[in-house]
Each structure stands twice: as C-alpha cells, then as structure tokens.
Short mmCIF file of C-alpha atoms in Angstrom, two decimals:
data_model
loop_
_atom_site.label_atom_id
_atom_site.label_comp_id
_atom_site.label_asym_id
_atom_site.label_seq_id
_atom_site.Cartn_x
_atom_site.Cartn_y
_atom_site.Cartn_z
CA UNK Q 478 5.13 -21.45 -69.16
CA UNK Q 479 3.58 -19.59 -65.72
CA UNK Q 480 6.70 -18.54 -63.59
CA UNK Q 481 6.84 -20.48 -60.54
CA UNK Q 482 5.88 -18.89 -57.34
CA UNK Q 483 7.72 -19.81 -54.04
CA UNK Q 484 5.69 -20.35 -51.25
CA UNK Q 485 6.61 -19.89 -47.69
CA UNK Q 486 7.43 -23.50 -45.86
CA UNK Q 487 4.30 -24.44 -43.12
CA UNK Q 488 5.55 -24.22 -39.28
CA UNK Q 489 6.84 -27.22 -38.02
CA UNK Q 490 4.72 -28.92 -35.65
CA UNK Q 491 4.43 -32.08 -33.41
CA UNK Q 492 7.35 -34.33 -33.21
CA UNK Q 493 9.52 -32.37 -36.07
CA UNK Q 494 9.31 -29.22 -34.11
CA UNK Q 495 9.68 -30.74 -30.72
CA UNK Q 496 12.60 -33.09 -31.86
CA UNK Q 497 14.51 -30.11 -32.84
CA UNK Q 498 13.69 -28.02 -29.64
CA UNK Q 499 15.32 -31.39 -27.80
CA UNK Q 500 18.39 -31.03 -30.15
CA UNK Q 501 19.12 -27.51 -29.96
CA UNK Q 502 18.27 -28.15 -25.79
CA UNK Q 503 20.97 -31.13 -25.97
CA UNK Q 504 23.59 -29.28 -27.93
CA UNK Q 505 23.48 -26.06 -25.86
CA UNK Q 506 23.71 -27.78 -22.04
CA UNK Q 507 26.06 -30.28 -23.19
CA UNK Q 508 28.32 -27.75 -24.86
CA UNK Q 509 28.31 -25.07 -21.70
CA UNK Q 510 28.45 -27.82 -19.09
CA UNK Q 511 31.31 -29.58 -20.82
CA UNK Q 512 33.16 -26.26 -21.66
CA UNK Q 513 32.93 -25.36 -18.07
CA UNK Q 514 34.53 -28.62 -16.45
CA UNK Q 515 37.23 -27.25 -14.55
CA UNK Q 516 35.19 -24.44 -12.75
CA UNK Q 517 32.94 -27.38 -11.82
CA UNK Q 518 35.96 -29.49 -10.81
CA UNK Q 519 36.89 -26.44 -8.64
CA UNK Q 520 33.33 -25.98 -6.94
CA UNK Q 521 32.96 -29.36 -5.91
CA UNK Q 522 36.38 -29.35 -4.24
CA UNK Q 523 35.60 -26.30 -2.54
CA UNK Q 524 31.83 -27.76 -1.52
CA UNK Q 525 33.79 -31.31 -0.58
CA UNK Q 526 36.80 -30.00 1.30
CA UNK Q 527 36.46 -26.53 1.96
CA UNK Q 528 39.11 -26.41 4.86
CA UNK Q 529 42.09 -27.44 1.72
CA UNK Q 530 40.32 -25.11 -0.80
CA UNK Q 531 39.77 -21.90 0.81
CA UNK Q 532 41.32 -19.47 -1.18
CA UNK Q 533 38.56 -19.26 -3.49
CA UNK Q 534 38.25 -20.36 -7.36
CA UNK Q 535 41.34 -18.93 -8.50
CA UNK Q 536 43.12 -20.45 -5.25
CA UNK Q 537 40.95 -23.46 -6.27
CA UNK Q 538 42.13 -23.71 -9.17
CA UNK Q 539 46.35 -23.28 -8.67
CA UNK Q 540 45.62 -26.06 -5.76
CA UNK Q 541 44.37 -28.63 -8.29
CA UNK Q 542 46.95 -27.85 -10.91
CA UNK Q 543 49.45 -28.09 -8.51
CA UNK Q 544 48.67 -31.46 -6.62
CA UNK Q 545 47.45 -33.18 -9.64
CA UNK Q 546 48.22 -31.36 -12.80
CA UNK Q 547 46.41 -29.16 -15.13
CA UNK Q 548 44.33 -32.72 -16.37
CA UNK Q 549 42.25 -32.85 -13.47
CA UNK Q 550 40.41 -29.95 -14.22
CA UNK Q 551 39.02 -32.10 -16.75
CA UNK Q 552 38.16 -34.98 -14.28
CA UNK Q 553 34.22 -35.80 -15.05
CA UNK Q 554 34.16 -34.50 -18.84
CA UNK Q 555 32.92 -37.56 -20.04
CA UNK Q 556 29.73 -37.93 -17.70
CA UNK Q 557 29.23 -33.97 -17.58
CA UNK Q 558 29.20 -33.93 -21.67
CA UNK Q 559 26.79 -36.96 -21.65
CA UNK Q 560 24.15 -36.18 -18.87
CA UNK Q 561 23.76 -32.67 -19.86
CA UNK Q 562 23.52 -33.59 -23.70
CA UNK Q 563 20.25 -35.95 -21.99
CA UNK Q 564 19.26 -33.50 -19.57
CA UNK Q 565 19.52 -30.10 -21.92
CA UNK Q 566 17.27 -32.53 -24.35
CA UNK Q 567 14.47 -33.27 -21.89
CA UNK Q 568 14.75 -29.82 -20.28
CA UNK Q 569 14.52 -27.21 -23.35
CA UNK Q 570 12.35 -29.66 -25.08
CA UNK Q 571 10.02 -30.40 -22.25
CA UNK Q 572 9.49 -26.95 -21.43
CA UNK Q 573 8.38 -26.36 -25.26
CA UNK Q 574 6.33 -28.83 -24.94
CA UNK Q 575 4.66 -28.55 -21.41
CA UNK Q 576 4.33 -24.88 -22.08
CA UNK Q 577 2.00 -25.38 -25.05
CA UNK Q 578 0.34 -28.02 -23.19
CA UNK Q 579 -0.79 -25.16 -21.17
CA UNK Q 580 -1.56 -23.06 -23.58
CA UNK Q 581 -4.18 -25.48 -25.06
CA UNK Q 582 -5.76 -26.20 -21.74
CA UNK Q 583 -5.79 -22.45 -20.71
CA UNK Q 584 -6.60 -20.83 -24.02
CA UNK Q 585 -3.91 -18.62 -25.66
CA UNK Q 586 -5.53 -15.36 -23.93
CA UNK Q 587 -5.18 -16.89 -20.13
CA UNK Q 588 -1.84 -18.34 -20.94
CA UNK Q 589 -0.68 -14.93 -21.59
CA UNK Q 590 -2.17 -13.56 -18.61
CA UNK Q 591 -0.99 -16.31 -16.16
CA UNK Q 592 1.92 -16.54 -17.98
CA UNK Q 593 4.32 -16.58 -14.74
CA UNK Q 594 2.77 -19.87 -13.44
CA UNK Q 595 2.98 -20.95 -16.97
CA UNK Q 596 6.45 -20.78 -16.99
CA UNK Q 597 6.80 -22.23 -13.53
CA UNK Q 598 4.49 -25.17 -14.09
CA UNK Q 599 6.40 -26.26 -17.65
CA UNK Q 600 10.10 -25.56 -16.74
CA UNK Q 601 9.16 -27.58 -13.36
CA UNK Q 602 7.85 -30.42 -15.21
CA UNK Q 603 10.37 -30.41 -17.75
CA UNK Q 604 13.34 -30.37 -15.37
CA UNK Q 605 11.71 -33.72 -13.67
CA UNK Q 606 12.12 -35.83 -16.19
CA UNK Q 607 15.54 -34.05 -16.95
CA UNK Q 608 16.59 -35.27 -13.89
CA UNK Q 609 15.49 -38.55 -14.36
CA UNK Q 610 18.08 -38.64 -17.31
CA UNK Q 611 20.82 -36.66 -15.61
CA UNK Q 612 21.17 -38.43 -12.02
CA UNK Q 613 22.91 -41.21 -12.88
CA UNK Q 614 25.67 -39.78 -14.86
CA UNK Q 615 26.03 -36.88 -12.26
CA UNK Q 616 26.58 -39.33 -9.45
CA UNK Q 617 29.30 -40.81 -11.48
CA UNK Q 618 30.61 -37.49 -12.35
CA UNK Q 619 30.87 -36.33 -8.70
CA UNK Q 620 32.69 -39.69 -7.75
CA UNK Q 621 35.29 -38.80 -10.14
CA UNK Q 622 35.90 -35.76 -8.75
CA UNK Q 623 35.95 -36.52 -5.16
CA UNK Q 624 37.73 -39.58 -5.55
CA UNK Q 625 40.22 -38.73 -8.58
CA UNK Q 626 41.92 -42.73 -8.35
CA UNK Q 627 38.13 -44.08 -8.36
CA UNK Q 628 38.46 -44.85 -11.82
CA UNK Q 629 39.93 -43.63 -15.27
CA UNK Q 630 36.53 -42.32 -16.92
CA UNK Q 631 33.01 -42.47 -17.52
CA UNK Q 632 32.64 -46.04 -18.75
CA UNK Q 633 34.87 -47.50 -16.10
CA UNK Q 634 33.30 -45.01 -13.56
CA UNK Q 635 29.93 -45.97 -14.11
CA UNK Q 636 30.15 -49.83 -14.37
CA UNK Q 637 32.52 -50.05 -11.06
CA UNK Q 638 29.24 -48.11 -9.20
CA UNK Q 639 26.78 -50.28 -10.71
CA UNK Q 640 29.13 -53.59 -9.73
CA UNK Q 641 29.92 -52.48 -6.18
CA UNK Q 642 26.92 -50.61 -5.34
CA UNK Q 643 24.30 -51.26 -7.29
CA UNK Q 644 21.51 -49.03 -9.45
CA UNK Q 645 20.15 -47.31 -6.20
CA UNK Q 646 23.46 -45.44 -6.13
CA UNK Q 647 23.02 -43.68 -8.96
CA UNK Q 648 19.62 -42.44 -7.53
CA UNK Q 649 21.13 -41.59 -3.95
CA UNK Q 650 21.15 -38.26 -5.18
CA UNK Q 651 18.17 -38.06 -6.64
CA UNK Q 652 16.24 -35.93 -3.87
CA UNK Q 653 18.84 -33.37 -3.74
CA UNK Q 654 18.97 -33.06 -7.57
CA UNK Q 655 15.16 -32.42 -7.72
CA UNK Q 656 15.55 -30.07 -4.58
CA UNK Q 657 18.42 -28.53 -6.67
CA UNK Q 658 17.32 -28.51 -10.01
CA UNK Q 659 13.62 -27.70 -10.05
CA UNK Q 660 14.20 -24.70 -8.30
CA UNK Q 661 17.18 -23.59 -10.39
CA UNK Q 662 15.18 -24.31 -13.98
CA UNK Q 663 12.06 -22.81 -12.67
CA UNK Q 664 14.06 -19.55 -11.74
CA UNK Q 665 15.87 -19.78 -14.74
CA UNK Q 666 13.49 -20.20 -17.38
CA UNK Q 667 10.91 -17.55 -15.56
CA UNK Q 668 13.54 -14.98 -14.78
CA UNK Q 669 14.75 -15.19 -18.58
CA UNK Q 670 11.95 -15.29 -20.02
CA UNK Q 671 11.05 -11.70 -17.87
CA UNK Q 672 14.09 -10.25 -18.73
CA UNK Q 673 13.77 -10.91 -22.48
CA UNK Q 674 10.08 -9.80 -22.56
CA UNK Q 675 11.50 -6.30 -21.20
CA UNK Q 676 14.18 -6.35 -23.59
CA UNK Q 677 11.81 -7.30 -26.73
CA UNK Q 678 9.15 -4.80 -25.20
CA UNK Q 679 11.89 -2.11 -25.80
CA UNK Q 680 13.73 -3.49 -28.85
CA UNK Q 681 10.95 -5.14 -30.80
CA UNK Q 682 12.68 -8.72 -31.79
CA UNK Q 683 11.29 -8.45 -35.24
CA UNK Q 684 13.12 -5.29 -36.05
CA UNK Q 685 16.40 -7.10 -34.53
CA UNK Q 686 19.16 -8.44 -36.63
CA UNK Q 687 20.00 -12.11 -35.65
CA UNK Q 688 23.38 -10.73 -33.77
CA UNK Q 689 21.22 -8.51 -31.74
CA UNK Q 690 18.99 -11.38 -30.94
CA UNK Q 691 21.70 -13.41 -29.63
CA UNK Q 692 23.10 -10.47 -27.51
CA UNK Q 693 19.51 -10.04 -25.98
CA UNK Q 694 19.76 -14.05 -25.33
CA UNK Q 695 22.78 -13.57 -23.60
CA UNK Q 696 22.58 -10.87 -21.30
CA UNK Q 697 18.90 -12.35 -20.65
CA UNK Q 698 20.89 -15.83 -19.78
CA UNK Q 699 23.25 -14.37 -17.57
CA UNK Q 700 20.57 -12.60 -15.41
CA UNK Q 701 18.47 -15.74 -15.12
CA UNK Q 702 21.63 -17.55 -14.21
CA UNK Q 703 22.69 -15.48 -11.46
CA UNK Q 704 18.87 -15.78 -9.68
CA UNK Q 705 18.98 -19.63 -10.48
CA UNK Q 706 22.37 -19.89 -9.06
CA UNK Q 707 21.45 -18.33 -5.61
CA UNK Q 708 18.33 -20.24 -5.22
CA UNK Q 709 19.67 -23.67 -5.93
CA UNK Q 710 23.04 -23.65 -4.21
CA UNK Q 711 22.35 -25.30 -1.04
CA UNK Q 712 21.10 -27.88 -2.37
CA UNK Q 713 23.95 -28.49 -4.99
CA UNK Q 714 26.28 -28.37 -1.85
CA UNK Q 715 24.42 -31.06 -0.53
CA UNK Q 716 24.30 -33.32 -3.46
CA UNK Q 717 28.00 -33.09 -4.12
CA UNK Q 718 28.29 -34.03 -0.10
CA UNK Q 719 25.82 -37.10 -0.65
CA UNK Q 720 27.55 -38.63 -3.74
CA UNK Q 721 30.94 -38.12 -2.48
CA UNK Q 722 30.94 -41.40 -0.54
CA UNK Q 723 28.23 -44.43 -0.38
CA UNK Q 724 26.10 -44.17 3.33
CA UNK Q 725 26.49 -46.39 6.23
CA UNK Q 726 24.54 -49.80 6.38
CA UNK Q 727 21.34 -49.41 6.85
CA UNK Q 728 21.12 -45.24 6.42
CA UNK Q 729 18.66 -43.88 4.20
CA UNK Q 730 18.94 -41.26 1.74
CA UNK Q 731 16.73 -38.96 3.88
CA UNK Q 732 18.57 -39.17 7.21
CA UNK Q 733 21.98 -38.81 5.41
CA UNK Q 734 20.43 -35.74 3.98
CA UNK Q 735 19.28 -34.53 7.48
CA UNK Q 736 22.86 -35.29 8.71
CA UNK Q 737 24.31 -33.48 5.83
CA UNK Q 738 21.98 -30.37 6.26
CA UNK Q 739 22.93 -30.11 10.12
CA UNK Q 740 26.54 -30.41 9.71
CA UNK Q 741 26.78 -27.81 6.66
CA UNK Q 742 24.63 -25.17 8.30
CA UNK Q 743 23.75 -22.05 6.24
CA UNK Q 744 26.83 -21.00 5.84
CA UNK Q 745 28.56 -23.90 4.99
CA UNK Q 746 25.61 -24.95 2.64
CA UNK Q 747 26.97 -21.80 0.49
CA UNK Q 748 30.58 -22.59 0.21
CA UNK Q 749 31.95 -21.97 -3.39
CA UNK Q 750 29.04 -19.89 -4.50
CA UNK Q 751 31.44 -17.24 -6.18
CA UNK Q 752 32.53 -20.13 -8.32
CA UNK Q 753 29.11 -21.09 -8.85
CA UNK Q 754 27.78 -17.89 -9.86
CA UNK Q 755 30.67 -17.43 -12.25
CA UNK Q 756 29.82 -20.90 -13.86
CA UNK Q 757 26.05 -20.89 -13.89
CA UNK Q 758 25.61 -17.27 -14.78
CA UNK Q 759 28.07 -18.10 -18.05
CA UNK Q 760 26.56 -21.58 -18.97
CA UNK Q 761 23.38 -20.08 -18.77
CA UNK Q 762 24.06 -17.08 -21.20
CA UNK Q 763 25.61 -19.62 -23.47
CA UNK Q 764 22.78 -21.89 -23.15
CA UNK Q 765 20.39 -19.34 -24.12
CA UNK Q 766 22.17 -17.69 -26.79
CA UNK Q 767 23.36 -21.21 -28.79
CA UNK Q 768 19.77 -22.65 -27.92
CA UNK Q 769 18.13 -19.70 -29.92
CA UNK Q 770 21.04 -20.07 -32.91
CA UNK Q 771 20.43 -23.64 -32.73
CA UNK Q 772 16.66 -23.54 -33.01
CA UNK Q 773 17.10 -20.69 -35.86
CA UNK Q 774 19.28 -22.88 -37.91
CA UNK Q 775 16.68 -25.96 -37.58
CA UNK Q 776 13.98 -23.74 -38.60
CA UNK Q 777 12.23 -24.47 -35.09
CA UNK Q 778 10.07 -21.39 -34.89
CA UNK Q 779 6.39 -22.76 -34.72
CA UNK Q 780 6.49 -22.72 -30.73
CA UNK Q 781 3.86 -20.16 -29.69
CA UNK Q 782 5.08 -17.22 -27.62
CA UNK Q 783 2.89 -15.75 -24.81
CA UNK Q 784 5.10 -12.69 -23.63
CA UNK Q 785 3.64 -9.22 -23.93
#
C-alpha cells in the first residue's frame, strides 16, 4: 500500500479568508480599546473639562478616583468593547478587502509601485463603513463618561438616548467621527505598512520567528499610533464636545461644529494629547501585534502583500 503523502492546504480565499480578517480585526480592536477604557475616560474628561482636569493624565486619574471611586474608570466599557468589536471587523477586514480590489484593478506591478496610494484609499474606504457601525456606540460611551449619572450602562444608556433624542442623536457626531477616524486610519495603516516594510527589508519576514514577527508588529504599530494620534486629535476633541450634550432646538450639526471649533482654538483642540498619545500608541501597537497573531492562528494567510 502506497504511503500517504500530505499535501499543503490550499490558501484561503473569498468569504473564508475575509471573515477571518474581520474576526482578527474585531478581536484586536475590542481587546485593546476595552483594556484602555480607564485612559479613555481620563482623556475624555480632560477634553470636556480642562479647567478641572488640569494636571495631566496621572492627575486626571487621581481626580476621577477621588471624586467618584475607582469604578468610574471603567465607565463606558460596554459600548467601548461592543463598538470597537464591530469597528475592528469592518476596519481590518475592509482594509484587506479593498486592498485586494485595488490590486485586481491596477495589476500587481502597478499596485506595488503606487502602494502608498493603495494603502491610503483602502484604509479610507474601510474606515467609512467601520464608522457607520461605531458611531451610535461611541455616542453612548461619551454620554456615559461625560454624565456619570446618565445611565447604568450600555443597554440603558443606548435606550435612553434613543427614546429621548431619536436615532439622529447617535449620528450627531458622524461628521466629526469621519473627520477624526478617516485621517487617523489612513495615517495608522500607511505608517505601519512603511515602517514594517523597512523592518522586513532588513530582517526578512520568512527568516523571523513568530515571536520576532510579533515584536516587529508591536514596534511598527507604536510608531503608526503616534502619527495617527497627532493627525486626528482636533477631531477627537470636537467629537467629545458634540456628544457631551444635545444641541439647541433648530441648531444643525454643522453650525454646532463651527461654534465648537471657534471656542476651542488650536490649543484647545489638542487638550488631552499626552493621554491620547499614550493611549493610541499603546493600543495601535497591541492591535497590529494581536491582529498578526490571530491571523496566523486562523490560517488567514491568503492576502496579497505589495510591499518591497
């Protein structure tokens, strides 16, 4: 009887592949954002009340704990986890999907030659759809953080906003969230891809152990996170402000945004940047490390790479 010969499994493609990309993205975003909920609470408080929270991130932690107890640092954890689970699925899964569509459209050589444009276009498209899913949960989170007595959690807070203010309240911040998240995600992915390219050019990926690949993803993600935080900080501050309270009767979102921008000025729009650099740098590093590891575990290795 002839010996059985093991043949390598065929690479995944289509729904099988992109559903794994989406799941890996959902896991990496929900875990990292959920773990950093306390930092996000302090960052949001600094943005909304810089007079009270005027001692930086560490001072902000102390003031929140002294005034409301340690449990207040987990305010909004439910909508944070749920919102970024959905957003991560659309963001990472969508990025891989749109990148492949550009490769199909341009051809591999042109896509590789103009890969910076491919990275930017793919991440922008993916983030647009991700924000449609994220916006209602982010609005709920900000309301819970800005008004600790508003509701007891995600379900009650979401229901109360829906009943009292209607569906529109969940998307009052859709403009700012696009203005924040699309440049943020474009910077995040293109800087990550460029830094990772440089690393893997010096240390070929095929020669690296799994643990060293994780370290490379962590380092590339940290640099990408710093760049993304700086680019998106003004819109992040405006998003916190517009979701803090409902607008005056007859006041449109655009007029509210213009008023908020004038009140903040350049300096005010960067309130909480220290906390956000720490938060975004940490979570972006964690996201790319977890994303790479989960993809490997799930066997999601069928995507086309265009880096040189």
